[in-house]
Every structure is written in structure tokens, then in C-alpha cells.
Amino acid sequence: MDGEVRGSHSGAMESFENLVRTEFAPKTTYLNTASTGLLPARTLVALRDAAAAAAEGRPLDMFADVEASRAAYARLVGVPATRVATGASVATFSALVAASLPSGAEVLTAQADFSSLVNPLYTRGDLKVRSVPLERLAESVGPETALVAVSSVQSADGRLADLAALRDAARAHGARTLIDASQAGGWLPTAADDFDYVAAVAYKWVLCPRGVAFLVVPEDLGAAAGLRPLFAGWASGEHPWDSCYGPVEELAHSARRFDESPALFSYTGARHSLALIEELGVDAVHAHDTALADRFRAGVRSLGHEPVPAPGSAIVSVPGLGHRQGELGRAGVQVSDRAGNLRAAFHVYNTEADVDRLLDVLAG
């Protein structure tokens, strides 16, 4: 039996690796997915075909691609597609949630979280926004807290929020939750049903073109929370092609009422990228990515550097090494410099050889 299990595991790994090799052939040691993910070959083909069709006067039905992308993302986070709105940015969706809050409401955020999530909460102007260290977020939720907004994985250094503790604290105090899963989707399993709102851009870990974002809303479409479709256009109607002129008489009976007008070419590519993530499997991607990150953590410690503590993260941030980004880039190793820290992000197209290449350049 043990041999059968080992054989099955080996076969799954081989299938994973073969699929990745089919879709990716980077020309650099690319360790910068936390900034932008690489496009799979299938996505590039779809984009080229759609552009060619549009140029030839026979455009494809790209609205079908929006719906396919919506459904695929819903499956990834474990909710019905009727709870998923599509758009282009987390900032837009954060502003939508911010607009639902009453004047003077307390909002709790993590210090130095990504601006696209928190800035719309500040610019509302009449909310009491309170920022605390990430590690103290759950314990800081109180009876006055109306909303807690946090990135599940911190962009700057890869630290993971304790979402289970946050969920429990918010429920205990009647606070709503807004989770930014931009740095998590695709490699870190996310149970969107545990939270009121989950927003994410898709051009990082789920490997979509820029211009694709998603928002998961509650089952009641945010009615109890006062969520309103502030930017609803014709495509937000229950029958879009009957909603092109004058006020939309009947909004969509789903989260589609919160859709931004879609960047269609981006969604044409997105459906294929999301399909790839589904084929690979988030659990398999998680195991692959975190194993590489752990290899780098151990290696960089052997060079005398201590990374920011972020156990279980696919992102590794090393203080004091950010200034070496340019040198690494010239050596063909792509990473980020974030506040003086070197940030490396490990994803499906990376290998142990990529980790070792980064370590070799840092040791040189």
C-alpha cells in the first residue's frame, strides 16, 4: 500500500511538472510573482486570437469569458458564482465597501498594509480608521468596530494574517470583514465563506492579465450591510442587452450588480489562467511554492541573513538586502526591493535551481 501511495504521489508530481513546463518558459530566474505573475502559454494564445479576431472584424463573445472567469474564481474560493463580482482593482471594491459604512464607523486595519486596500477607507474622510500591528489585529477588534480590513498575506514581507482568529473576533463583536486575497489566491487555500467580503486582483498568483479583479459579497448581496451598486452600468442589469438606455430597471439578481464594466480582453485571457490553476490544484501549488520558500529561508540564513518571520508563506523578505535588487537583475534574477528588504516570491514556474541561483548571486 505504501508503494502505491508513493507511486501515486510521484505520478501527481510528474503531471504537475509536465503541465508547468508546457505553459511556462521564462528567460530569467523570475522570483517576483508578488509583483506580477507570468502569463501561461494558453493565456497568451487566447489574447492573440482575440486581438486578431477584433482586428479582422469578427470579435469573439468575450462576455462569455467574463462569466467563465467568475465561475472559475468562485470555485477556487469555495462560493457560488452568484456571490462574485468582477472588476479591475481592489481599490474600487474597497471604496465600494467603505461607502456602505455609516459616518463615524470604526474601521480596523493592519499597519503598513497595501494602500489599495486601506486608502479608500481613509479617503472616505468620516470614518474612524484605526491601524494596529498585524499580530494584534484580532485582539484589537472591539464592540465599536464596524469593519476589519486586512490582506491575508502582507505584500511587503509575506507575513500571514491569522484569519481564523480574526474571523472569530469579528463574529464575537458583530464586525464585518474585508479580506484582500491578492497575495494569496492561487497558492494559499482561502475559504471566502468565512468572511463578508473578499477582494483580489488576479495578475499575481492566479496568473491573469492586468485588469482582472474579483469581489466576493455576502449571500444577501450585502443588503444587510447597506452595500449599494454605486457604479452599476448597463452590464449590471439582470438582462444587460435590455438595459442599454436610460435607468437600469432591474439590477442583476446576483453579485454581477456590483461589476465594473469589464476589460474584456483581460478576461478572455483570465479564464485560461484560472483554468490552469484549477488543473494544477491549489493544494499542490501551495506545497510546491512553500517548499521553495523554505529552501530559500534556510539558504539565506546560512549566508548570515535573517528573513522576516513568515512561516508558511511563499513570499520571503530579507532585511538589508533590498539594495542588491539591481545587481540581481543584471545577473538575470528578478526580485523586488521593498523598504530596503529583498522580497522573493516563489511560484509554480520556479524550481530548486532558481532558489540556488538566487543564493549563489547573493553569496558572490
Tab-separated table of C-alpha atoms in Angstrom:
chain	number	residue	atom	x	y	z
A	1	MET	CA	0.000	0.000	0.000
A	2	ASP	CA	2.850	2.387	0.879
A	3	GLY	CA	4.339	1.747	-2.535
A	4	GLU	CA	1.022	2.566	-4.187
A	5	VAL	CA	0.790	5.843	-2.267
A	6	ARG	CA	4.349	6.777	-3.153
A	7	GLY	CA	3.694	5.918	-6.796
A	8	SER	CA	0.525	8.000	-6.863
A	9	HIS	CA	2.348	10.951	-5.276
A	10	SER	CA	5.226	10.628	-7.731
A	11	GLY	CA	2.800	10.489	-10.643
A	12	ALA	CA	0.975	13.595	-9.427
A	13	MET	CA	4.268	15.471	-9.105
A	14	GLU	CA	5.301	14.444	-12.603
A	15	SER	CA	1.952	15.571	-14.004
A	16	PHE	CA	2.301	18.906	-12.183
A	17	GLU	CA	5.806	19.441	-13.527
A	18	ASN	CA	4.873	18.450	-17.083
A	19	LEU	CA	1.936	20.852	-17.120
A	20	VAL	CA	4.101	23.689	-15.820
A	21	ARG	CA	6.783	23.023	-18.443
A	22	THR	CA	4.124	23.125	-21.156
A	23	GLU	CA	2.850	26.514	-20.030
A	24	PHE	CA	5.992	28.402	-18.962
A	25	ALA	CA	9.461	29.023	-20.357
A	26	PRO	CA	10.848	32.066	-18.503
A	27	LYS	CA	14.052	33.599	-19.855
A	28	THR	CA	15.142	34.811	-16.422
A	29	THR	CA	15.198	33.444	-12.885
A	30	TYR	CA	11.839	35.018	-12.173
A	31	LEU	CA	11.121	35.288	-8.437
A	32	ASN	CA	8.799	38.287	-8.499
A	33	THR	CA	5.267	36.889	-8.649
A	34	ALA	CA	4.286	39.079	-5.682
A	35	SER	CA	4.600	41.955	-8.173
A	36	THR	CA	3.313	40.317	-11.355
A	37	GLY	CA	2.744	36.702	-12.332
A	38	LEU	CA	3.876	35.235	-15.639
A	39	LEU	CA	1.239	34.569	-18.288
A	40	PRO	CA	0.727	30.901	-19.216
A	41	ALA	CA	1.156	29.939	-22.865
A	42	ARG	CA	-2.553	29.153	-23.211
A	43	THR	CA	-3.436	32.649	-21.984
A	44	LEU	CA	-1.082	34.287	-24.445
A	45	VAL	CA	-2.641	32.297	-27.307
A	46	ALA	CA	-6.148	33.332	-26.241
A	47	LEU	CA	-5.167	37.008	-26.081
A	48	ARG	CA	-3.535	36.893	-29.506
A	49	ASP	CA	-6.543	35.137	-31.026
A	50	ALA	CA	-8.985	37.628	-29.514
A	51	ALA	CA	-6.945	40.611	-30.693
A	52	ALA	CA	-6.646	39.167	-34.199
A	53	ALA	CA	-10.387	38.468	-34.349
A	54	ALA	CA	-11.178	42.029	-33.281
A	55	ALA	CA	-8.793	43.429	-35.886
A	56	GLU	CA	-10.441	41.330	-38.589
A	57	GLY	CA	-13.970	42.491	-37.760
A	58	ARG	CA	-15.141	39.219	-36.228
A	59	PRO	CA	-14.866	39.848	-32.467
A	60	LEU	CA	-15.379	36.922	-30.131
A	61	ASP	CA	-18.003	36.736	-27.382
A	62	MET	CA	-15.729	37.946	-24.620
A	63	PHE	CA	-18.618	38.419	-22.182
A	64	ALA	CA	-18.710	34.625	-22.051
A	65	ASP	CA	-15.096	34.783	-20.877
A	66	VAL	CA	-16.106	37.102	-18.025
A	67	GLU	CA	-18.680	34.575	-16.840
A	68	ALA	CA	-16.241	31.674	-17.182
A	69	SER	CA	-13.674	33.619	-15.147
A	70	ARG	CA	-16.259	34.472	-12.493
A	71	ALA	CA	-17.246	30.816	-12.172
A	72	ALA	CA	-13.628	29.620	-12.002
A	73	TYR	CA	-12.697	32.115	-9.301
A	74	ALA	CA	-15.805	31.170	-7.321
A	75	ARG	CA	-14.695	27.535	-7.378
A	76	LEU	CA	-11.201	28.479	-6.202
A	77	VAL	CA	-12.538	30.272	-3.105
A	78	GLY	CA	-15.470	27.941	-2.467
A	79	VAL	CA	-18.536	30.114	-3.032
A	80	PRO	CA	-21.328	30.212	-5.637
A	81	ALA	CA	-20.593	32.321	-8.705
A	82	THR	CA	-23.655	34.422	-7.803
A	83	ARG	CA	-21.606	35.913	-4.947
A	84	VAL	CA	-18.675	37.034	-7.123
A	85	ALA	CA	-18.435	40.467	-8.734
A	86	THR	CA	-15.837	41.264	-11.388
A	87	GLY	CA	-13.787	44.409	-11.795
A	88	ALA	CA	-10.296	45.750	-12.291
A	89	SER	CA	-8.887	46.754	-8.893
A	90	VAL	CA	-9.037	46.139	-5.161
A	91	ALA	CA	-9.171	49.896	-4.567
A	92	THR	CA	-12.517	50.165	-6.374
A	93	PHE	CA	-14.013	47.328	-4.354
A	94	SER	CA	-12.584	48.660	-1.081
A	95	ALA	CA	-14.191	52.023	-1.842
A	96	LEU	CA	-17.494	50.263	-2.538
A	97	VAL	CA	-17.395	48.610	0.888
A	98	ALA	CA	-16.264	51.848	2.534
A	99	ALA	CA	-19.279	53.647	1.077
A	100	SER	CA	-21.611	51.192	2.833
A	101	LEU	CA	-20.431	52.228	6.317
A	102	PRO	CA	-22.225	54.863	8.399
A	103	SER	CA	-20.436	58.097	9.211
A	104	GLY	CA	-18.192	57.735	12.249
A	105	ALA	CA	-17.907	53.938	11.978
A	106	GLU	CA	-14.700	52.400	13.331
A	107	VAL	CA	-12.552	50.520	10.825
A	108	LEU	CA	-9.621	48.402	11.935
A	109	THR	CA	-6.627	47.825	9.627
A	110	ALA	CA	-3.116	46.397	9.885
A	111	GLN	CA	-0.189	48.794	9.974
A	112	ALA	CA	1.564	49.241	6.594
A	113	ASP	CA	-0.969	47.100	4.731
A	114	PHE	CA	-1.250	47.575	0.981
A	115	SER	CA	-2.542	51.007	0.015
A	116	SER	CA	-5.148	49.823	-2.488
A	117	LEU	CA	-6.989	48.131	0.370
A	118	VAL	CA	-6.697	50.756	3.103
A	119	ASN	CA	-6.518	54.095	1.299
A	120	PRO	CA	-10.193	54.150	0.201
A	121	LEU	CA	-11.134	53.688	3.853
A	122	TYR	CA	-9.085	56.739	4.819
A	123	THR	CA	-10.202	58.943	1.933
A	124	ARG	CA	-13.843	58.421	2.862
A	125	GLY	CA	-12.968	61.122	5.428
A	126	ASP	CA	-15.628	60.481	8.066
A	127	LEU	CA	-14.625	57.022	9.281
A	128	LYS	CA	-12.571	56.313	12.395
A	129	VAL	CA	-9.775	54.245	10.899
A	130	ARG	CA	-7.519	52.601	13.460
A	131	SER	CA	-4.286	50.853	12.458
A	132	VAL	CA	-2.563	48.251	14.649
A	133	PRO	CA	0.273	45.741	14.187
A	134	LEU	CA	-0.790	42.702	12.162
A	135	GLU	CA	-0.147	40.370	15.099
A	136	ARG	CA	-2.559	42.349	17.281
A	137	LEU	CA	-5.373	42.660	14.774
A	138	ALA	CA	-7.729	40.023	16.173
A	139	GLU	CA	-7.283	41.112	19.787
A	140	SER	CA	-7.924	44.737	18.786
A	141	VAL	CA	-11.442	44.066	17.475
A	142	GLY	CA	-13.938	45.623	19.882
A	143	PRO	CA	-17.621	46.393	20.305
A	144	GLU	CA	-17.232	49.648	18.348
A	145	THR	CA	-15.540	48.001	15.367
A	146	ALA	CA	-17.732	48.027	12.252
A	147	LEU	CA	-15.220	46.603	9.765
A	148	VAL	CA	-11.861	44.878	9.836
A	149	ALA	CA	-9.879	45.140	6.595
A	150	VAL	CA	-6.649	43.203	6.091
A	151	SER	CA	-4.576	41.446	3.439
A	152	SER	CA	-4.421	37.728	4.138
A	153	VAL	CA	-0.762	37.789	3.043
A	154	GLN	CA	1.171	41.003	3.511
A	155	SER	CA	2.602	42.364	0.281
A	156	ALA	CA	5.679	43.911	1.870
A	157	ASP	CA	7.068	40.838	3.598
A	158	GLY	CA	4.822	37.798	3.144
A	159	ARG	CA	3.513	37.582	6.715
A	160	LEU	CA	0.232	35.692	7.014
A	161	ALA	CA	-2.699	37.154	8.909
A	162	ASP	CA	-4.318	34.864	11.478
A	163	LEU	CA	-7.596	34.758	9.599
A	164	ALA	CA	-9.229	32.178	11.870
A	165	ALA	CA	-8.657	34.355	14.940
A	166	LEU	CA	-9.819	37.428	13.058
A	167	ARG	CA	-12.977	35.651	11.865
A	168	ASP	CA	-13.837	34.584	15.407
A	169	ALA	CA	-13.144	38.018	16.914
A	170	ALA	CA	-15.210	39.788	14.269
A	171	ARG	CA	-18.139	37.440	14.762
A	172	ALA	CA	-17.967	37.867	18.535
A	173	HIS	CA	-18.262	41.649	18.215
A	174	GLY	CA	-20.589	41.847	15.215
A	175	ALA	CA	-17.929	43.395	12.966
A	176	ARG	CA	-17.781	42.801	9.227
A	177	THR	CA	-14.624	41.634	7.462
A	178	LEU	CA	-12.921	42.671	4.226
A	179	ILE	CA	-10.035	40.415	3.185
A	180	ASP	CA	-7.615	41.284	0.385
A	181	ALA	CA	-6.514	37.931	-1.049
A	182	SER	CA	-4.386	39.381	-3.852
A	183	GLN	CA	-1.194	37.827	-2.467
A	184	ALA	CA	-2.880	34.558	-1.528
A	185	GLY	CA	-5.192	33.408	-4.323
A	186	GLY	CA	-3.743	30.545	-6.316
A	187	TRP	CA	-1.317	29.207	-3.722
A	188	LEU	CA	-2.903	29.645	-0.279
A	189	PRO	CA	-6.286	27.945	0.191
A	190	THR	CA	-8.875	30.586	1.047
A	191	ALA	CA	-12.338	29.898	2.478
A	192	ALA	CA	-14.142	33.023	1.318
A	193	ASP	CA	-17.336	31.892	3.031
A	194	ASP	CA	-15.725	32.705	6.402
A	195	PHE	CA	-15.757	36.440	5.642
A	196	ASP	CA	-18.151	39.142	4.499
A	197	TYR	CA	-16.046	40.438	1.623
A	198	VAL	CA	-13.005	39.011	-0.151
A	199	ALA	CA	-11.342	41.148	-2.821
A	200	ALA	CA	-8.371	40.263	-5.018
A	201	VAL	CA	-6.544	41.324	-8.131
A	202	ALA	CA	-5.702	38.379	-10.372
A	203	TYR	CA	-2.487	39.415	-12.136
A	204	LYS	CA	-0.239	37.969	-9.448
A	205	TRP	CA	-0.611	34.406	-8.191
A	206	VAL	CA	-3.520	33.339	-10.425
A	207	LEU	CA	-1.520	34.492	-13.444
A	208	CYS	CA	-4.148	36.590	-15.229
A	209	PRO	CA	-3.603	39.686	-17.370
A	210	ARG	CA	-3.863	43.028	-15.578
A	211	GLY	CA	-7.371	44.441	-15.429
A	212	VAL	CA	-8.973	41.471	-13.654
A	213	ALA	CA	-10.190	41.584	-10.055
A	214	PHE	CA	-12.896	39.868	-8.029
A	215	LEU	CA	-15.070	40.699	-5.029
A	216	VAL	CA	-16.948	38.078	-3.024
A	217	VAL	CA	-20.015	39.531	-1.292
A	218	PRO	CA	-22.402	38.027	1.303
A	219	GLU	CA	-25.247	35.729	0.312
A	220	ASP	CA	-27.746	38.577	0.667
A	221	LEU	CA	-25.595	40.627	-1.771
A	222	GLY	CA	-24.693	42.984	1.049
A	223	ALA	CA	-28.265	44.146	1.627
A	224	ALA	CA	-27.978	43.943	5.423
A	225	ALA	CA	-24.686	45.839	5.302
A	226	GLY	CA	-26.026	48.636	3.107
A	227	LEU	CA	-23.860	47.710	0.123
A	228	ARG	CA	-25.054	49.595	-2.953
A	229	PRO	CA	-24.145	49.160	-6.657
A	230	LEU	CA	-22.661	52.642	-6.934
A	231	PHE	CA	-21.088	52.175	-10.354
A	232	ALA	CA	-23.709	49.929	-11.938
A	233	GLY	CA	-23.864	50.321	-15.707
A	234	TRP	CA	-25.783	48.563	-18.418
A	235	ALA	CA	-23.868	45.320	-17.903
A	236	SER	CA	-25.087	45.221	-14.288
A	237	GLY	CA	-28.685	44.705	-15.362
A	238	GLU	CA	-30.420	41.370	-14.996
A	239	HIS	CA	-30.891	41.489	-18.776
A	240	PRO	CA	-27.903	43.583	-19.938
A	241	TRP	CA	-28.870	43.951	-23.579
A	242	ASP	CA	-32.227	45.346	-22.465
A	243	SER	CA	-30.518	47.813	-20.099
A	244	CYS	CA	-28.537	49.902	-22.550
A	245	TYR	CA	-30.588	53.127	-22.434
A	246	GLY	CA	-31.956	55.121	-19.553
A	247	PRO	CA	-32.025	53.893	-15.956
A	248	VAL	CA	-31.474	50.182	-15.443
A	249	GLU	CA	-34.902	48.972	-14.408
A	250	GLU	CA	-33.804	45.622	-12.975
A	251	LEU	CA	-30.354	45.084	-11.487
A	252	ALA	CA	-28.792	41.647	-11.666
A	253	HIS	CA	-30.104	39.254	-9.027
A	254	SER	CA	-26.510	38.329	-8.204
A	255	ALA	CA	-23.188	39.972	-7.374
A	256	ARG	CA	-22.984	40.930	-11.035
A	257	ARG	CA	-24.851	44.093	-9.987
A	258	PHE	CA	-21.519	45.225	-8.492
A	259	ASP	CA	-19.476	44.532	-11.637
A	260	GLU	CA	-17.309	47.210	-13.136
A	261	SER	CA	-17.585	47.410	-16.903
A	262	PRO	CA	-15.165	44.591	-17.772
A	263	ALA	CA	-11.825	44.868	-19.549
A	264	LEU	CA	-12.879	42.166	-21.965
A	265	PHE	CA	-9.521	41.222	-23.447
A	266	SER	CA	-8.116	40.733	-19.946
A	267	TYR	CA	-10.956	38.401	-19.035
A	268	THR	CA	-10.504	36.476	-22.262
A	269	GLY	CA	-7.044	35.614	-21.005
A	270	ALA	CA	-8.126	35.213	-17.393
A	271	ARG	CA	-10.430	32.259	-17.982
A	272	HIS	CA	-7.474	30.234	-19.283
A	273	SER	CA	-5.139	31.239	-16.444
A	274	LEU	CA	-7.745	30.338	-13.847
A	275	ALA	CA	-8.357	27.011	-15.583
A	276	LEU	CA	-4.651	26.241	-15.269
A	277	ILE	CA	-4.660	26.950	-11.523
A	278	GLU	CA	-7.639	24.625	-11.184
A	279	GLU	CA	-5.821	21.903	-13.137
A	280	LEU	CA	-2.701	22.230	-11.012
A	281	GLY	CA	-4.714	22.357	-7.772
A	282	VAL	CA	-4.240	24.975	-5.071
A	283	ASP	CA	-3.052	22.394	-2.537
A	284	ALA	CA	-0.348	21.170	-4.920
A	285	VAL	CA	0.680	24.737	-5.729
A	286	HIS	CA	0.839	25.520	-2.007
A	287	ALA	CA	3.120	22.568	-1.329
A	288	HIS	CA	5.384	23.454	-4.272
A	289	ASP	CA	5.651	27.165	-3.507
A	290	THR	CA	6.207	26.898	0.236
A	291	ALA	CA	8.845	24.178	-0.170
A	292	LEU	CA	10.879	26.521	-2.378
A	293	ALA	CA	10.384	29.404	0.044
A	294	ASP	CA	11.583	27.220	2.935
A	295	ARG	CA	14.644	26.217	0.905
A	296	PHE	CA	15.495	29.872	0.391
A	297	ARG	CA	14.934	30.734	4.064
A	298	ALA	CA	17.374	28.029	5.114
A	299	GLY	CA	19.894	29.057	2.467
A	300	VAL	CA	19.825	32.768	3.228
A	301	ARG	CA	20.259	32.034	6.940
A	302	SER	CA	23.388	30.055	6.075
A	303	LEU	CA	24.678	33.263	4.459
A	304	GLY	CA	24.185	35.138	7.729
A	305	HIS	CA	20.875	36.894	6.998
A	306	GLU	CA	17.625	36.504	8.937
A	307	PRO	CA	14.417	36.791	6.925
A	308	VAL	CA	11.268	38.394	8.281
A	309	PRO	CA	9.405	35.675	10.202
A	310	ALA	CA	6.632	34.451	7.903
A	311	PRO	CA	6.268	30.697	8.382
A	312	GLY	CA	4.160	29.006	5.759
A	313	SER	CA	4.446	31.854	3.258
A	314	ALA	CA	5.508	31.669	-0.391
A	315	ILE	CA	6.989	35.167	-0.009
A	316	VAL	CA	10.323	35.674	1.743
A	317	SER	CA	11.555	39.135	2.735
A	318	VAL	CA	15.144	39.672	3.884
A	319	PRO	CA	16.038	42.932	5.661
A	320	GLY	CA	19.090	44.802	4.489
A	321	LEU	CA	19.380	43.166	1.073
A	322	GLY	CA	16.957	45.258	-0.966
A	323	HIS	CA	19.784	47.367	-2.327
A	324	ARG	CA	21.028	44.316	-4.231
A	325	GLN	CA	17.970	44.189	-6.490
A	326	GLY	CA	19.786	45.947	-9.341
A	327	GLU	CA	22.754	43.603	-9.127
A	328	LEU	CA	20.466	40.589	-9.072
A	329	GLY	CA	18.533	41.910	-12.056
A	330	ARG	CA	21.730	42.308	-14.056
A	331	ALA	CA	22.511	38.693	-13.223
A	332	GLY	CA	19.129	37.635	-14.575
A	333	VAL	CA	17.429	37.148	-11.201
A	334	GLN	CA	14.184	39.110	-10.809
A	335	VAL	CA	13.179	40.085	-7.252
A	336	SER	CA	11.784	43.196	-5.539
A	337	ASP	CA	13.157	45.846	-3.198
A	338	ARG	CA	10.524	46.693	-0.583
A	339	ALA	CA	11.505	49.247	2.073
A	340	GLY	CA	15.112	48.057	1.992
A	341	ASN	CA	14.145	44.387	2.111
A	342	LEU	CA	14.796	41.888	-0.636
A	343	ARG	CA	11.482	40.223	-1.451
A	344	ALA	CA	11.472	36.915	-3.298
A	345	ALA	CA	8.237	35.165	-4.272
A	346	PHE	CA	8.182	31.507	-5.323
A	347	HIS	CA	5.544	30.094	-7.644
A	348	VAL	CA	4.718	27.203	-9.957
A	349	TYR	CA	7.285	28.030	-12.644
A	350	ASN	CA	10.137	28.143	-10.131
A	351	THR	CA	12.458	25.271	-9.268
A	352	GLU	CA	15.103	24.428	-6.691
A	353	ALA	CA	17.659	25.547	-9.276
A	354	ASP	CA	16.073	29.027	-9.203
A	355	VAL	CA	16.441	29.174	-5.426
A	356	ASP	CA	20.058	28.085	-5.648
A	357	ARG	CA	20.769	30.641	-8.378
A	358	LEU	CA	19.468	33.425	-6.137
A	359	LEU	CA	21.571	32.177	-3.241
A	360	ASP	CA	24.683	31.898	-5.436
A	361	VAL	CA	24.394	35.522	-6.589
A	362	LEU	CA	23.798	36.727	-3.028
A	363	ALA	CA	26.857	34.797	-1.846
A	364	GLY	CA	29.059	36.196	-4.622
